[in-house]
């Protein structure tokens, strides 16, 4: 298993490196057969208005899937402890889903319903852009279905996920809607139609999510 440690506004000392290896390797010890690479990003916020200031982010590449967890506190070692526990829970959920897929069919309550293209995605919120690009991420985008993209969204812990739609061949974004459920954003040609088969975006309706950590 490959473990890579990055730091931002912080020197990765031997003590920190040893602590990360100890905690993260223990967290993924039962999942090494599905874990290809572990990326650890440690950072300290220079902005005094940001509290807590010290963050630990772990990204795991497991058999083509990406599993991510992030925690922050006022102490870097505490943040590493928290993120190690969280990534272990995420890996357990991922492994359980893989087992479920092999032993039973997809739940019948998972329904993809066509819905007209939403003209306004932000509603009454005011869009705000950062002053500068502070971080760039690169990741592979193998073709996947909407259902598979939804699983990835839940694993990485974000409110949106960009993916290569296996059905249309286009780059889509699946996102968590404010009023429940999930939506899929598809590219639209100049003639006003999407590039999908039905010329529609999709609203993904899922069973109620568990918020247990």
Short mmCIF file of C-alpha atoms in Angstrom, two decimals:
data_model
loop_
_atom_site.label_atom_id
_atom_site.label_comp_id
_atom_site.label_asym_id
_atom_site.label_seq_id
_atom_site.Cartn_x
_atom_site.Cartn_y
_atom_site.Cartn_z
CA UNK A 1 0.00 0.00 0.00
CA UNK A 2 1.38 3.39 -1.02
CA UNK A 3 0.97 6.21 1.52
CA UNK A 4 1.81 9.78 0.46
CA UNK A 5 1.85 12.76 2.86
CA UNK A 6 1.51 16.38 1.72
CA UNK A 7 1.67 19.53 3.80
CA UNK A 8 0.44 23.09 3.36
CA UNK A 9 1.76 25.86 5.63
CA UNK A 10 3.33 23.14 7.75
CA UNK A 11 6.62 21.24 7.88
CA UNK A 12 6.13 17.47 7.82
CA UNK A 13 8.53 16.47 10.59
CA UNK A 14 9.63 12.91 11.30
CA UNK A 15 7.35 12.85 14.34
CA UNK A 16 4.32 13.91 12.31
CA UNK A 17 5.17 11.46 9.52
CA UNK A 18 5.52 8.58 11.99
CA UNK A 19 2.22 9.48 13.70
CA UNK A 20 0.37 9.60 10.36
CA UNK A 21 1.77 6.21 9.33
CA UNK A 22 0.83 4.72 12.69
CA UNK A 23 -2.77 6.01 12.73
CA UNK A 24 -3.67 5.73 9.04
CA UNK A 25 -2.08 2.32 8.51
CA UNK A 26 -3.98 1.02 11.53
CA UNK A 27 -7.23 2.51 10.17
CA UNK A 28 -6.86 0.76 6.80
CA UNK A 29 -5.16 -2.42 8.05
CA UNK A 30 -8.29 -4.54 7.53
CA UNK A 31 -8.86 -3.13 4.03
CA UNK A 32 -5.41 -3.36 2.46
CA UNK A 33 -6.68 -5.92 -0.08
CA UNK A 34 -8.89 -3.22 -1.64
CA UNK A 35 -6.64 -0.19 -0.99
CA UNK A 36 -4.20 0.88 -3.71
CA UNK A 37 -3.00 4.27 -2.50
CA UNK A 38 -3.56 6.57 0.48
CA UNK A 39 -3.06 10.32 0.09
CA UNK A 40 -2.82 12.38 3.30
CA UNK A 41 -3.00 16.18 3.15
CA UNK A 42 -2.18 18.16 6.32
CA UNK A 43 -2.73 21.91 6.46
CA UNK A 44 -2.67 24.84 8.84
CA UNK A 45 -4.88 27.86 8.07
CA UNK A 46 -3.03 31.17 8.17
CA UNK A 47 -6.26 33.14 8.36
CA UNK A 48 -6.89 33.82 12.09
CA UNK A 49 -10.65 34.01 11.42
CA UNK A 50 -10.69 30.31 10.44
CA UNK A 51 -11.30 28.11 13.45
CA UNK A 52 -10.39 25.30 13.93
CA UNK A 53 -7.10 25.90 12.17
CA UNK A 54 -5.41 22.52 11.64
CA UNK A 55 -6.89 20.03 9.18
CA UNK A 56 -6.17 16.47 8.09
CA UNK A 57 -7.63 15.10 4.85
CA UNK A 58 -7.32 11.48 3.70
CA UNK A 59 -8.09 10.28 0.19
CA UNK A 60 -8.01 6.55 -0.55
CA UNK A 61 -7.95 5.05 -4.03
CA UNK A 62 -9.58 1.63 -3.81
CA UNK A 63 -10.17 -0.49 -6.92
CA UNK A 64 -11.17 2.47 -9.08
CA UNK A 65 -13.20 4.18 -6.33
CA UNK A 66 -12.22 7.25 -4.33
CA UNK A 67 -12.97 7.40 -0.61
CA UNK A 68 -12.36 10.64 1.24
CA UNK A 69 -12.57 11.99 4.79
CA UNK A 70 -11.57 15.30 6.34
CA UNK A 71 -11.44 16.55 9.93
CA UNK A 72 -10.07 19.68 11.58
CA UNK A 73 -9.43 20.92 15.09
CA UNK A 74 -7.09 23.23 16.98
CA UNK A 75 -4.52 20.42 17.29
CA UNK A 76 -3.02 18.59 14.30
CA UNK A 77 -2.59 15.27 16.13
CA UNK A 78 -6.23 15.37 17.23
CA UNK A 79 -7.26 16.04 13.62
CA UNK A 80 -5.25 13.00 12.49
CA UNK A 81 -6.98 10.84 15.13
CA UNK A 82 -10.42 12.05 14.03
CA UNK A 83 -9.80 11.55 10.31
CA UNK A 84 -8.34 8.07 10.90
CA UNK A 85 -11.54 6.99 12.68
CA UNK A 86 -13.69 8.55 9.97
CA UNK A 87 -11.85 6.98 7.04
CA UNK A 88 -12.06 3.59 8.75
CA UNK A 89 -15.86 3.93 8.92
CA UNK A 90 -15.99 5.02 5.28
CA UNK A 91 -13.94 1.99 4.21
CA UNK A 92 -16.22 -0.32 6.19
CA UNK A 93 -19.27 1.11 4.42
CA UNK A 94 -17.57 0.75 1.05
CA UNK A 95 -16.69 -2.89 1.69
CA UNK A 96 -20.23 -3.66 2.89
CA UNK A 97 -21.68 -2.15 -0.30
CA UNK A 98 -19.38 -4.29 -2.43
CA UNK A 99 -20.53 -7.40 -0.59
CA UNK A 100 -24.19 -6.38 -0.95
CA UNK A 101 -23.75 -5.94 -4.70
CA UNK A 102 -22.43 -9.47 -5.02
CA UNK A 103 -25.20 -11.06 -2.96
CA UNK A 104 -28.32 -9.19 -4.00
CA UNK A 105 -29.81 -7.01 -6.71
CA UNK A 106 -30.01 -3.22 -6.48
CA UNK A 107 -32.81 -1.94 -4.18
CA UNK A 108 -36.14 -1.50 -5.96
CA UNK A 109 -36.60 1.85 -4.22
CA UNK A 110 -33.81 3.42 -6.30
CA UNK A 111 -35.64 5.25 -9.08
CA UNK A 112 -34.34 7.57 -11.79
CA UNK A 113 -37.11 9.93 -12.89
CA UNK A 114 -36.80 12.27 -15.92
CA UNK A 115 -37.20 15.93 -15.03
CA UNK A 116 -37.10 19.15 -17.11
CA UNK A 117 -33.82 21.06 -17.15
CA UNK A 118 -33.59 23.45 -14.23
CA UNK A 119 -32.75 26.94 -15.47
CA UNK A 120 -31.67 28.31 -12.09
CA UNK A 121 -29.53 25.98 -9.97
CA UNK A 122 -28.61 28.42 -7.20
CA UNK A 123 -32.07 29.88 -6.42
CA UNK A 124 -31.88 33.00 -4.27
CA UNK A 125 -28.30 32.33 -3.17
CA UNK A 126 -25.60 34.79 -4.17
CA UNK A 127 -22.73 33.13 -6.06
CA UNK A 128 -19.32 33.83 -4.57
CA UNK A 129 -16.02 33.02 -6.24
CA UNK A 130 -12.70 32.69 -4.37
CA UNK A 131 -10.11 35.38 -4.84
CA UNK A 132 -7.69 32.85 -6.31
CA UNK A 133 -7.36 29.18 -7.14
CA UNK A 134 -5.91 27.66 -3.96
CA UNK A 135 -5.79 24.00 -4.93
CA UNK A 136 -5.95 21.86 -8.07
CA UNK A 137 -6.97 18.20 -8.04
CA UNK A 138 -6.55 15.57 -10.74
CA UNK A 139 -8.33 12.24 -10.84
CA UNK A 140 -9.20 9.57 -13.38
CA UNK A 141 -12.76 9.51 -14.75
CA UNK A 142 -13.67 6.00 -15.90
CA UNK A 143 -17.16 5.74 -17.46
CA UNK A 144 -19.86 4.97 -14.89
CA UNK A 145 -23.63 4.95 -14.52
CA UNK A 146 -25.60 7.55 -12.56
CA UNK A 147 -26.11 4.99 -9.77
CA UNK A 148 -22.37 4.37 -9.55
CA UNK A 149 -21.69 8.12 -9.52
CA UNK A 150 -24.14 8.49 -6.64
CA UNK A 151 -22.18 5.90 -4.66
CA UNK A 152 -18.97 7.82 -5.33
CA UNK A 153 -20.64 11.07 -4.20
CA UNK A 154 -21.55 9.46 -0.88
CA UNK A 155 -18.05 8.04 -0.44
CA UNK A 156 -16.12 11.27 -1.01
CA UNK A 157 -18.34 13.26 1.36
CA UNK A 158 -18.91 16.24 -0.95
CA UNK A 159 -22.25 17.71 -2.04
CA UNK A 160 -21.39 17.16 -5.72
CA UNK A 161 -19.40 14.74 -7.88
CA UNK A 162 -18.21 15.09 -11.49
CA UNK A 163 -18.19 11.90 -13.57
CA UNK A 164 -17.97 10.48 -17.10
CA UNK A 165 -21.49 9.26 -17.95
CA UNK A 166 -21.22 5.79 -19.52
CA UNK A 167 -24.60 6.17 -21.26
CA UNK A 168 -24.03 9.52 -22.98
CA UNK A 169 -20.23 9.75 -23.07
CA UNK A 170 -20.47 13.27 -21.59
CA UNK A 171 -19.06 14.80 -18.40
CA UNK A 172 -21.92 15.17 -15.88
CA UNK A 173 -22.22 16.43 -12.31
CA UNK A 174 -24.39 14.71 -9.71
CA UNK A 175 -25.27 16.89 -6.72
CA UNK A 176 -27.25 16.85 -3.48
CA UNK A 177 -30.38 19.00 -3.70
CA UNK A 178 -31.28 21.36 -0.87
CA UNK A 179 -34.81 19.95 -0.63
CA UNK A 180 -33.82 16.27 -0.70
CA UNK A 181 -32.76 13.78 -3.32
CA UNK A 182 -30.07 14.23 -5.94
CA UNK A 183 -29.84 15.93 -9.31
CA UNK A 184 -27.70 15.38 -12.40
CA UNK A 185 -26.36 18.30 -14.46
CA UNK A 186 -25.79 17.51 -18.14
CA UNK A 187 -24.21 19.69 -20.86
CA UNK A 188 -26.63 21.46 -23.21
CA UNK A 189 -26.04 22.30 -26.87
CA UNK A 190 -26.68 25.75 -28.30
CA UNK A 191 -30.06 24.56 -29.59
CA UNK A 192 -31.26 24.21 -26.01
CA UNK A 193 -31.17 20.41 -25.89
CA UNK A 194 -29.03 18.22 -23.71
CA UNK A 195 -26.75 15.59 -25.17
CA UNK A 196 -28.49 12.76 -23.32
CA UNK A 197 -30.83 10.25 -24.91
CA UNK A 198 -33.98 11.88 -23.59
CA UNK A 199 -32.85 15.48 -23.79
CA UNK A 200 -33.58 15.71 -20.07
CA UNK A 201 -31.69 16.12 -16.86
CA UNK A 202 -32.39 13.59 -14.14
CA UNK A 203 -33.65 13.76 -10.60
CA UNK A 204 -32.40 10.81 -8.58
CA UNK A 205 -34.73 9.81 -5.76
CA UNK A 206 -33.11 7.73 -3.03
CA UNK A 207 -34.24 6.25 0.31
CA UNK A 208 -33.72 8.46 3.33
CA UNK A 209 -30.02 8.68 4.15
CA UNK A 210 -28.60 7.68 7.48
CA UNK A 211 -26.65 10.48 9.13
CA UNK A 212 -24.77 8.24 11.50
CA UNK A 213 -21.04 8.63 11.41
#
